């Protein structure tokens, strides 16, 4: 766009063959308006050359009498060209008597005459008129140019706007739809003539009535604007399109009405719905999560309050699910959870809501329940869902669940209290042996508080290193010399004294502190071993036996722990044995074999603890790099009373010896048991009849006593080749 100030600067061309005349004219004109640009030409030819280069002049003052080309001829040539044909020319002449002469001047294109001698006032009056005309013309042209540019920009915006734009008059008749509005609404431009705004905007916006009574008509009359973030427009086919819109009114001499600018928010709505779904559903199972479950329970309570029905909330926690993740991997655990969800959902009705509350926890709300509903029948149905093994990524897994049950309105008036009560009841089911259910009773809250306190105390125990090790000797069955010492963890509670592992091992598993606990136990035990070796108290062939958790084995943590201890303390790995339970070993026998082979390559021995309580495959047992089987105390305790247990012990010892494995019998508490096990061929014995677990100092005294007793004699040998 040209500079507006330049366009409005008037330029006057004065043509005269005498310089003194040019000077006088220039001075007169600039005295009238100093902003006028005066251009001079000494001949008609020079004037034509100037006009050829720039024709934008508001006026030409032309002398008639000039050599070569006179004023008439020059003006005639000026009128031939398109760019100069409308430029006004005033002749300045002393010859002004012959009418024919005057007509000739007008015929050649002049608009006026000024006679010499020049009357300054007459000249300036006429010049001013043409200057003003020029300025008005240029201002008008500039205004028109601006209007055209504005119109072009508006058309460009309207055509390319991603928003739908609807212009309508004060009667609600649609005057204009931009291309986006046409595309969204499905209306062609020619159909606009019969279109009303009420055909587009939904009835919810006030168009269910006559136009004159509508909200928008009222807004147009009052000249106000408003917007809606969540509305809809109706297409030509009657489809509702979600939209947000803004409305503004206008009132001019030509029109009065309004403009509706709307955006199709279909994708935004879908995105919002997806976000809400993601925020309220478990991504793995697609079940409602804890947030939605809580909301659903509150809604169910509100419905129950309006009816004579009650509702039941159940809290389900899978038993030992952590072992699945630790031993088989999270992929298997995830697949197991998805299949458990499908089983649980198959039990309930359509109105029953199942939710995954997190990890291995699930919630159920049963509503529309009459007095005939029996929680004692429904809870066993849930437990029954776990009876059959579940196939998860080539693993057949048998898992159980513990269920807590609470009824509304007896034990809670809102979702938080009901869920908490069901959770407390679930922990009661856990304490009853798992794979069962428990109904909430108010007195259970005391045990829940105690359990929470125990968890807090145990976290402190780990951070403050309150755990200690006790040591229980394992003796050779032949000469009762020390063959090994099993390390047993105890918690030295500042207020309660020694706490049994039966109380806190499950807490360690639940709070995820098993690895940290094992680090502390390994450190204390192997530091003791290094000290006893340095003092010459440790029998050359004896082992110190460390219990290993499923988490250590599954995550391949064990090797790193052992290497770290080897760097910290000076001891022989050949004097270390690790104990792994049979069930832990068989969760993933192939992976267990790989890890245990690495352990054996470091020089350690490996024993299977609690043998006979799991489901070992003899084929895997033969292939695993193990040295010792430990017969569980549950078989030993009934020796002399249960012939079948005695037969199992005999068969186990024979099996172990055939596999070239040694046997430790646990839980020896009587002379009868010890005598039977010796006769059966058990290689080693362990139990209270021989020695209870000892503190570190007491164990050191035992070793010193044993060293003095066996002075010069090598102790019994635990041959675990």
XYZ file of C-alpha atoms in Angstrom:
721
model
C 0.000 0.000 0.000
C 1.310 3.469 -0.942
C 2.208 6.005 1.696
C -0.949 8.024 2.335
C 0.967 11.216 3.156
C 2.737 11.122 -0.237
C -0.528 10.613 -2.073
C -2.113 13.634 -0.373
C 0.771 16.011 -1.247
C -0.505 18.147 -4.175
C 1.793 18.646 -7.155
C 1.345 21.408 -9.753
C 3.108 21.540 -13.105
C 3.722 25.059 -14.486
C 4.751 25.352 -18.139
C 6.152 28.626 -19.560
C 9.054 29.446 -21.878
C 10.076 32.373 -19.686
C 11.822 31.622 -16.392
C 10.698 34.865 -14.757
C 7.071 33.829 -15.282
C 7.817 30.422 -13.779
C 9.409 32.066 -10.760
C 6.448 34.359 -10.143
C 3.929 31.538 -10.439
C 5.915 29.245 -8.135
C 6.204 31.928 -5.451
C 2.494 32.691 -5.615
C 1.475 29.042 -5.323
C 3.852 28.186 -2.478
C 2.731 31.301 -0.697
C -0.781 29.872 -0.832
C 0.221 26.387 0.376
C 3.819 25.578 1.228
C 3.087 21.855 1.083
C 2.406 22.043 -2.658
C 5.162 20.554 -4.783
C 5.661 22.881 -7.779
C 7.333 21.353 -10.857
C 8.528 23.598 -13.712
C 8.855 23.073 -17.487
C 10.298 25.602 -19.993
C 8.547 24.056 -23.011
C 5.746 21.840 -24.106
C 8.189 19.015 -24.894
C 9.732 19.196 -21.414
C 6.254 19.124 -19.889
C 5.411 15.960 -21.859
C 8.647 14.287 -20.695
C 7.857 15.108 -17.059
C 4.302 13.750 -17.393
C 5.599 10.608 -19.052
C 7.650 9.879 -15.931
C 5.062 10.931 -13.349
C 1.548 11.978 -14.218
C 0.210 12.538 -10.713
C -0.486 16.290 -10.762
C -3.493 18.069 -9.344
C -3.196 20.928 -11.878
C -1.201 22.084 -14.904
C -0.774 25.842 -15.472
C 0.057 26.133 -19.190
C 1.267 29.225 -21.093
C -0.363 29.347 -24.526
C 2.311 31.238 -26.478
C 5.444 29.017 -26.565
C 7.869 28.093 -29.360
C 7.882 24.620 -30.879
C 4.742 23.290 -29.160
C 2.269 25.919 -28.012
C -0.084 25.419 -25.127
C -2.951 24.148 -27.316
C -0.776 21.515 -28.978
C 0.801 20.403 -25.727
C -2.609 20.081 -24.043
C -3.961 18.144 -26.995
C -1.109 15.639 -26.627
C -1.674 15.420 -22.857
C -5.311 14.488 -23.468
C -4.315 11.581 -25.715
C -2.801 9.553 -22.927
C -4.871 7.607 -20.457
C -2.808 8.507 -17.413
C -3.005 12.278 -18.098
C -6.302 12.742 -19.925
C -8.135 13.826 -16.752
C -5.455 16.131 -15.348
C -6.947 19.681 -15.278
C -5.156 22.300 -17.426
C -5.574 26.090 -17.002
C -4.272 28.249 -19.818
C -2.406 31.461 -18.982
C -2.584 33.859 -21.935
C -2.558 37.518 -22.928
C -4.657 36.793 -26.041
C -8.237 36.501 -24.828
C -10.451 38.407 -27.221
C -11.424 36.032 -30.032
C -14.253 33.684 -29.086
C -12.994 31.138 -31.590
C -9.654 31.265 -29.844
C -11.288 30.550 -26.518
C -13.293 27.641 -27.959
C -10.101 26.246 -29.485
C -8.499 26.245 -26.037
C -11.414 24.415 -24.454
C -11.534 21.971 -27.359
C -7.873 21.139 -26.817
C -8.627 20.200 -23.217
C -8.337 23.273 -21.015
C -10.704 23.693 -18.078
C -10.182 27.427 -17.575
C -8.284 30.547 -18.618
C -6.300 33.099 -16.620
C -5.403 36.284 -18.435
C -2.216 38.240 -18.217
C -1.426 40.345 -16.386
C -2.272 37.806 -13.699
C -4.596 38.765 -10.911
C -3.042 37.024 -7.887
C -6.355 36.541 -6.105
C -8.010 35.041 -9.156
C -5.077 32.702 -9.753
C -4.816 31.560 -6.162
C -8.568 31.117 -5.830
C -8.662 28.808 -8.825
C -5.492 26.946 -7.782
C -6.919 26.392 -4.277
C -10.055 24.839 -5.740
C -8.020 22.263 -7.640
C -5.732 21.593 -4.661
C -8.778 20.933 -2.463
C -10.360 18.772 -5.155
C -7.157 16.785 -5.432
C -6.927 16.253 -1.683
C -10.556 15.185 -1.490
C -10.100 12.816 -4.404
C -6.982 11.249 -2.915
C -8.578 10.941 0.508
C -11.552 9.214 -1.085
C -9.295 6.904 -3.080
C -7.324 6.088 0.073
C -10.517 5.403 1.971
C -11.794 3.168 -0.797
C -8.466 1.340 -0.882
C -8.598 0.805 2.849
C -12.172 -0.421 2.578
C -11.166 -2.831 -0.168
C -8.240 -4.100 1.903
C -10.415 -4.488 4.984
C -13.020 -6.301 2.930
C -10.360 -8.559 1.434
C -8.970 -9.333 4.877
C -12.436 -9.984 6.227
C -13.245 -12.263 3.313
C -9.925 -14.028 3.805
C -10.609 -14.485 7.506
C -14.164 -15.625 6.889
C -13.090 -18.041 4.157
C -10.172 -19.554 6.059
C -11.451 -19.357 9.625
C -11.657 -22.720 11.372
C -14.664 -21.357 13.264
C -18.156 -21.448 11.878
C -19.581 -17.933 11.420
C -23.297 -17.205 11.076
C -24.603 -13.675 10.464
C -28.328 -13.097 11.039
C -30.691 -10.157 11.143
C -32.828 -8.920 14.002
C -35.608 -11.290 12.961
C -33.376 -14.346 13.257
C -33.038 -14.821 9.491
C -29.616 -16.112 8.460
C -27.831 -13.707 6.101
C -24.474 -15.392 5.723
C -22.599 -18.623 6.447
C -18.854 -18.829 6.028
C -17.382 -21.959 4.342
C -16.590 -23.627 7.688
C -20.174 -23.140 8.870
C -21.443 -24.538 5.566
C -19.216 -27.609 5.930
C -20.171 -28.290 9.553
C -23.884 -27.622 9.129
C -24.228 -29.166 5.676
C -26.017 -26.144 4.187
C -25.234 -24.874 0.691
C -24.870 -21.114 0.214
C -28.024 -20.981 -1.929
C -30.102 -22.513 0.882
C -29.291 -19.671 3.284
C -32.233 -17.567 2.093
C -34.750 -19.797 3.844
C -32.608 -20.566 6.897
C -33.432 -19.295 10.376
C -31.058 -19.190 13.335
C -33.478 -21.418 15.234
C -32.754 -24.124 12.626
C -29.116 -24.104 13.735
C -28.917 -23.406 17.461
C -30.319 -26.092 19.759
C -33.580 -25.727 21.618
C -31.693 -25.750 24.896
C -30.415 -22.275 23.991
C -33.896 -20.764 24.050
C -35.247 -21.533 20.563
C -38.028 -23.803 21.603
C -40.282 -20.713 21.519
C -41.054 -18.071 18.920
C -38.102 -15.917 17.795
C -39.464 -12.806 19.458
C -39.505 -14.622 22.803
C -36.087 -16.243 22.422
C -33.022 -15.426 24.476
C -31.021 -14.380 21.401
C -33.720 -11.998 20.160
C -33.731 -10.364 23.568
C -29.931 -10.089 23.430
C -30.085 -8.486 19.951
C -32.603 -5.924 21.138
C -30.490 -5.093 24.190
C -27.221 -5.086 22.226
C -25.495 -7.557 24.556
C -23.114 -10.467 23.964
C -22.789 -13.870 25.600
C -21.044 -17.185 25.117
C -21.610 -20.860 25.778
C -18.743 -23.307 26.286
C -20.824 -26.454 25.986
C -23.726 -26.406 23.566
C -24.596 -27.864 20.175
C -25.650 -26.872 16.674
C -28.007 -28.790 14.417
C -26.957 -29.821 10.919
C -29.154 -29.874 7.827
C -29.600 -33.603 8.459
C -30.737 -33.083 12.054
C -27.509 -34.243 13.697
C -26.408 -32.541 16.900
C -22.793 -31.342 16.770
C -21.156 -30.431 20.114
C -19.896 -26.864 20.000
C -18.893 -23.831 21.968
C -19.954 -20.446 20.654
C -19.854 -16.729 21.231
C -22.626 -14.361 20.206
C -22.407 -10.639 19.536
C -25.023 -8.166 18.347
C -24.648 -5.250 15.929
C -26.824 -2.305 14.995
C -26.055 -0.116 11.978
C -28.076 1.947 9.523
C -28.003 -0.909 7.033
C -28.512 -3.876 9.341
C -29.204 -4.854 12.871
C -28.776 -8.385 14.085
C -26.021 -10.586 15.397
C -23.052 -12.813 14.666
C -22.737 -16.357 15.969
C -19.182 -17.757 15.973
C -19.007 -21.431 16.896
C -16.369 -24.149 17.150
C -16.927 -27.849 16.601
C -15.737 -29.390 19.882
C -16.432 -33.028 18.973
C -12.747 -33.971 19.249
C -12.332 -31.939 22.410
C -15.324 -33.695 23.960
C -13.876 -37.075 22.991
C -10.531 -36.055 24.449
C -12.208 -34.885 27.654
C -14.161 -38.138 27.856
C -10.930 -40.075 27.360
C -9.237 -38.056 30.092
C -12.147 -38.673 32.464
C -12.074 -42.385 31.597
C -8.319 -42.556 32.158
C -8.682 -40.735 35.475
C -11.417 -43.090 36.704
C -10.383 -46.470 35.263
C -7.511 -48.847 35.738
C -5.431 -48.916 32.518
C -4.560 -52.612 32.844
C -7.979 -54.147 33.470
C -10.274 -51.284 32.351
C -12.157 -51.721 35.609
C -13.167 -48.638 37.599
C -10.325 -47.448 39.823
C -10.430 -46.346 43.453
C -11.679 -42.844 42.533
C -14.681 -44.115 40.581
C -15.306 -46.913 43.088
C -15.561 -44.403 45.919
C -17.917 -42.231 43.852
C -19.992 -45.298 42.931
C -20.286 -46.369 46.568
C -21.477 -42.882 47.552
C -24.023 -42.936 44.704
C -25.166 -46.396 45.779
C -25.603 -45.114 49.334
C -27.769 -42.241 48.054
C -29.944 -44.703 46.124
C -30.160 -47.033 49.116
C -31.327 -44.153 51.308
C -34.255 -43.578 48.943
C -35.301 -47.230 49.007
C -35.697 -50.077 51.422
C -32.652 -51.895 50.046
C -29.207 -52.155 51.560
C -25.805 -52.598 49.985
C -22.671 -54.618 50.648
C -19.072 -53.578 50.000
C -16.342 -56.189 49.673
C -12.586 -55.717 49.648
C -10.555 -58.456 47.938
C -6.795 -58.851 48.272
C -4.922 -61.570 46.403
C -2.829 -63.843 48.597
C 0.914 -63.862 47.875
C 0.447 -62.054 44.569
C 3.738 -60.268 45.144
C 5.480 -63.610 44.731
C 4.041 -63.930 41.239
C 5.515 -60.580 40.217
C 8.798 -61.248 41.966
C 9.283 -64.787 40.713
C 7.563 -64.851 37.319
C 7.781 -61.218 36.302
C 5.320 -58.356 35.986
C 4.108 -59.447 32.547
C 2.793 -62.677 34.037
C 1.381 -60.778 37.010
C -0.449 -58.345 34.729
C -1.944 -61.142 32.642
C -3.035 -62.911 35.817
C -4.789 -59.762 37.069
C -6.711 -59.358 33.806
C -7.960 -62.947 33.920
C -8.899 -62.658 37.589
C -10.980 -59.586 36.722
C -12.904 -61.516 34.094
C -13.588 -64.314 36.551
C -14.812 -61.936 39.226
C -17.105 -60.101 36.810
C -18.661 -63.383 35.708
C -19.893 -63.919 39.272
C -21.818 -60.690 39.770
C -24.941 -59.189 38.282
C -24.956 -56.339 35.788
C -25.749 -53.869 38.564
C -22.781 -54.993 40.669
C -19.626 -52.922 40.327
C -16.169 -54.466 40.398
C -13.147 -52.159 40.671
C -9.395 -52.502 40.863
C -8.329 -50.387 43.801
C -4.614 -50.746 43.162
C -1.976 -53.465 42.958
C -3.654 -56.753 43.852
C -6.657 -55.160 45.580
C -10.216 -55.190 44.260
C -13.468 -53.719 45.471
C -17.049 -54.849 44.876
C -20.290 -53.067 45.653
C -23.522 -55.056 45.610
C -26.604 -52.835 45.621
C -30.373 -53.318 45.329
C -30.024 -55.988 47.999
C -32.990 -57.084 50.053
C -32.943 -58.739 53.431
C -32.623 -62.178 51.836
C -29.112 -61.380 50.577
C -26.588 -63.480 52.460
C -22.998 -62.286 52.568
C -22.075 -65.750 53.816
C -23.137 -67.106 50.430
C -21.813 -64.364 48.165
C -18.311 -64.181 49.643
C -17.677 -67.926 49.126
C -18.702 -67.479 45.479
C -15.904 -64.973 45.108
C -13.452 -67.329 46.799
C -14.618 -70.125 44.513
C -13.453 -68.075 41.527
C -9.893 -68.755 42.655
C -10.191 -72.522 43.011
C -9.152 -73.407 39.469
C -5.618 -72.581 38.245
C -5.325 -69.606 35.905
C -3.223 -69.765 32.749
C -1.072 -66.660 32.342
C 1.593 -66.564 29.618
C 2.344 -70.298 29.699
C 2.205 -70.459 33.498
C -0.566 -72.277 35.334
C -1.006 -70.326 38.550
C -3.061 -71.275 41.573
C -3.797 -68.198 43.634
C -6.267 -67.400 46.379
C -7.826 -64.283 47.795
C -8.815 -62.856 51.155
C -12.153 -61.044 51.313
C -13.423 -58.422 53.735
C -17.176 -57.755 53.868
C -19.129 -54.816 55.302
C -22.849 -54.072 55.124
C -24.592 -50.697 54.828
C -26.071 -49.090 56.868
C -24.876 -51.137 59.832
C -21.165 -50.210 59.731
C -20.714 -47.034 57.722
C -22.580 -44.043 56.354
C -20.255 -43.011 53.542
C -17.866 -44.550 51.031
C -14.706 -43.842 53.024
C -15.960 -45.544 56.168
C -17.355 -48.557 54.270
C -14.184 -49.093 52.224
C -12.052 -48.741 55.342
C -14.243 -51.235 57.217
C -14.070 -53.740 54.336
C -10.283 -53.316 54.255
C -10.058 -54.016 57.988
C -12.207 -57.124 57.564
C -9.960 -58.276 54.713
C -6.908 -58.113 56.986
C -8.830 -60.158 59.506
C -9.322 -62.786 56.789
C -5.564 -62.678 56.130
C -4.850 -63.265 59.811
C -7.217 -66.244 59.798
C -4.996 -68.038 57.299
C -5.925 -66.363 53.987
C -8.177 -67.834 51.281
C -11.223 -66.974 53.376
C -13.546 -64.080 54.149
C -14.374 -62.090 57.255
C -17.311 -59.852 58.133
C -16.501 -56.491 59.620
C -17.009 -56.091 63.346
C -16.242 -52.891 65.263
C -13.672 -54.646 67.441
C -11.569 -55.372 64.334
C -10.602 -51.701 64.199
C -8.350 -52.209 67.216
C -6.348 -54.906 65.429
C -6.166 -52.712 62.307
C -4.741 -49.878 64.382
C -2.245 -52.290 65.917
C -1.220 -53.527 62.465
C -0.694 -49.968 61.224
C 1.414 -49.249 64.293
C 3.434 -52.402 63.642
C 4.122 -51.264 60.066
C 5.279 -47.845 61.267
C 7.465 -49.429 63.929
C 8.995 -51.827 61.423
C 9.946 -48.994 59.079
C 11.741 -47.413 62.021
C 13.319 -50.760 62.873
C 14.872 -50.909 59.402
C 16.099 -47.309 59.478
C 17.428 -47.618 63.051
C 18.864 -51.125 62.534
C 16.869 -52.760 65.335
C 17.042 -56.175 63.659
C 19.400 -58.750 65.164
C 20.471 -62.250 64.198
C 20.010 -65.436 66.185
C 21.810 -68.598 65.215
C 20.505 -72.179 65.449
C 23.034 -75.003 65.119
C 22.509 -77.863 62.658
C 24.306 -80.991 63.905
C 25.734 -84.066 62.245
C 23.463 -87.003 63.023
C 26.465 -89.303 63.471
C 28.650 -87.473 66.014
C 26.531 -84.412 66.916
C 29.249 -82.002 65.763
C 28.340 -78.656 64.187
C 27.588 -79.025 60.482
C 25.935 -75.647 59.926
C 24.277 -72.701 61.636
C 21.007 -71.276 60.313
C 20.678 -67.492 60.626
C 17.287 -66.409 61.981
C 16.232 -62.760 62.109
C 14.723 -61.222 65.230
C 13.410 -57.715 65.900
C 14.619 -56.082 69.088
C 11.691 -53.750 69.668
C 12.502 -50.891 72.080
C 9.239 -51.430 74.005
C 8.125 -54.993 73.267
C 11.491 -56.706 73.401
C 12.210 -59.519 70.934
C 9.528 -59.813 68.250
C 9.103 -63.111 66.394
C 9.531 -63.118 62.597
C 6.058 -64.645 62.413
C 4.782 -61.146 63.246
C 6.954 -58.978 61.018
C 7.982 -61.002 57.944
C 4.549 -60.421 56.384
C 4.908 -56.726 57.261
C 8.275 -56.623 55.480
C 6.690 -58.206 52.415
C 3.674 -55.888 52.538
C 5.772 -52.731 52.898
C 8.350 -53.805 50.301
C 11.262 -53.839 52.763
C 12.320 -57.457 52.325
C 15.478 -56.614 50.388
C 16.622 -53.988 52.889
C 15.918 -56.437 55.713
C 17.935 -59.169 53.972
C 20.807 -56.725 53.408
C 20.996 -56.073 57.136
C 20.725 -59.775 58.007
C 23.390 -60.770 55.465
C 25.688 -58.038 56.745
C 25.353 -59.072 60.403
C 25.639 -62.805 59.707
C 28.606 -62.620 57.348
C 30.391 -60.141 59.611
C 30.000 -62.733 62.388
C 31.284 -65.483 60.084
C 34.332 -63.400 59.159
C 34.998 -62.712 62.853
C 34.654 -66.380 63.861
C 36.861 -67.476 61.001
C 39.479 -64.924 62.025
C 39.356 -66.186 65.630
C 39.717 -69.788 64.494
C 36.359 -70.741 65.994
C 34.615 -71.711 62.781
C 34.726 -75.433 61.962
C 36.408 -75.896 58.599
C 33.557 -77.755 56.919
C 30.633 -75.972 58.628
C 28.212 -73.686 56.787
C 26.381 -70.530 57.762
C 22.885 -70.844 56.254
C 21.112 -67.694 54.999
C 17.416 -67.632 54.118
C 16.672 -66.024 50.745
C 13.359 -64.347 49.863
C 11.486 -64.720 46.598
C 12.135 -61.075 45.782
C 15.907 -61.524 46.036
C 15.790 -64.505 43.717
C 13.272 -63.201 41.191
C 14.941 -59.859 40.623
C 18.424 -61.321 40.467
C 19.351 -59.262 43.535
C 21.031 -62.143 45.350
C 24.259 -62.263 43.316
C 24.847 -58.543 43.807
C 24.219 -58.811 47.545
C 26.672 -61.685 47.959
C 29.378 -59.958 45.935
C 28.904 -56.784 47.963
C 29.281 -58.736 51.226
C 32.385 -60.466 49.855
C 33.924 -57.054 49.223
C 33.096 -55.832 52.734
C 34.071 -58.845 54.847
C 36.825 -61.441 54.755
C 35.230 -64.896 54.714
C 35.118 -67.938 52.495
C 32.061 -68.384 50.246
C 32.535 -72.147 50.652
C 31.352 -71.661 54.242
C 28.070 -70.050 53.119
C 24.843 -71.841 52.264
C 21.618 -70.251 51.040
C 18.195 -71.684 51.853
C 15.327 -71.370 49.366
C 11.800 -72.678 49.906
C 10.485 -75.363 47.607
C 7.483 -73.291 46.457
C 9.696 -70.311 45.662
C 12.026 -72.478 43.619
C 9.290 -74.004 41.499
C 7.551 -70.755 40.519
C 10.028 -70.400 37.659
C 12.336 -73.393 37.786
C 14.287 -72.441 34.657
C 15.117 -68.947 35.914
C 15.813 -70.295 39.404
C 18.255 -72.820 37.952
C 20.099 -70.064 36.090
C 20.504 -67.892 39.172
C 21.412 -70.793 41.460
C 24.042 -72.010 39.020
C 25.682 -68.571 39.309
C 25.490 -68.855 43.094
C 27.143 -72.277 43.069
C 29.888 -71.008 40.757
C 30.752 -68.511 43.505
C 31.395 -71.486 45.822
C 28.203 -71.430 47.911
C 26.041 -74.413 48.816
C 22.275 -74.454 48.202
C 19.535 -76.116 50.222
C 15.790 -76.448 49.651
C 13.853 -75.482 52.772
C 10.422 -76.851 53.805
C 10.740 -79.750 51.374
C 7.539 -81.733 50.987
C 5.179 -78.774 51.423
C 5.304 -77.678 47.765
C 4.922 -79.281 44.359
C 8.444 -80.026 43.164
C 8.948 -81.767 39.872
C 11.460 -84.599 40.278
C 12.789 -83.802 36.825
C 13.510 -80.206 37.830
C 14.799 -81.326 41.209
C 17.351 -83.531 39.458
C 18.499 -80.682 37.216
C 18.708 -77.929 39.844
C 22.167 -77.165 41.318
C 21.176 -78.000 44.919
C 23.089 -79.783 47.675
C 20.683 -80.271 50.574
C 16.994 -81.036 51.204
C 15.447 -79.856 54.471
C 12.468 -81.932 55.635
C 9.795 -79.611 57.004
C 8.944 -79.718 60.708
C 5.297 -80.490 59.861
C 6.362 -84.070 59.021
C 8.779 -84.431 61.947
C 6.357 -83.377 64.709
C 4.154 -86.493 64.394
C 6.942 -89.073 64.440
C 5.805 -91.829 66.780
C 2.144 -90.854 66.218
C 1.550 -90.826 62.461
C 2.821 -93.737 60.397
C 2.150 -91.926 57.092
C 4.437 -89.013 58.055
C 7.150 -91.503 58.996
C 6.804 -93.178 55.599
C 7.032 -89.782 53.861
C 10.242 -89.025 55.775
C 11.778 -92.377 54.835
C 10.824 -91.882 51.176
C 12.203 -88.324 51.137
C 15.540 -89.392 52.608
C 15.823 -92.246 50.100
C 14.946 -89.877 47.243
C 17.526 -87.314 48.349
C 20.276 -89.873 48.701
C 19.461 -91.314 45.278
C 19.866 -87.773 43.893
C 23.178 -87.488 45.776
C 21.721 -84.863 48.132
C 22.159 -84.517 51.887
C 19.156 -84.266 54.236
C 18.486 -81.925 57.170
C 15.504 -82.729 59.384
C 13.982 -79.615 60.978
C 11.908 -79.294 64.150
C 13.548 -82.068 66.194
C 12.055 -81.598 69.658
C 12.143 -85.053 71.296
C 14.535 -87.937 71.803
C 12.085 -90.190 69.939
C 12.147 -87.958 66.892
C 15.946 -87.780 66.937
C 16.307 -91.548 67.232
C 13.878 -92.187 64.375
C 15.611 -89.695 62.068
C 19.044 -91.143 62.792
C 17.759 -94.621 61.989
C 16.065 -93.314 58.811
C 19.412 -91.981 57.581
C 18.933 -88.215 58.000
C 22.373 -86.648 57.628
C 21.749 -83.626 59.839
C 19.374 -82.626 62.630
C 18.006 -79.252 63.726
C 15.574 -78.326 66.464
C 14.988 -77.262 70.054
C 15.934 -80.715 71.365
C 19.467 -79.974 70.150
C 19.619 -76.210 70.611
C 17.284 -73.274 70.515
C 18.291 -70.243 68.376
C 21.131 -68.405 70.146
C 22.219 -64.788 70.313
C 25.542 -63.912 68.703
C 27.406 -63.966 72.005
C 25.813 -67.260 73.056
C 26.632 -68.751 69.665
C 30.243 -67.657 70.056
C 30.389 -69.331 73.478
C 29.012 -72.535 71.905
C 31.694 -72.392 69.214
C 34.402 -71.797 71.827
C 33.110 -74.722 73.888
C 32.911 -76.913 70.807
C 36.429 -75.863 69.852
C 37.771 -76.803 73.291
C 35.834 -80.081 73.299
C 37.121 -81.021 69.886
C 40.600 -79.706 70.455
C 42.789 -81.389 67.936
C 39.850 -83.211 66.375
C 38.177 -81.981 63.159
C 34.424 -81.531 63.573
C 31.827 -83.518 61.655
C 31.884 -82.794 57.970
C 28.934 -81.558 55.911
C 29.806 -83.129 52.574
C 27.856 -81.252 49.930
C 29.748 -82.120 46.794
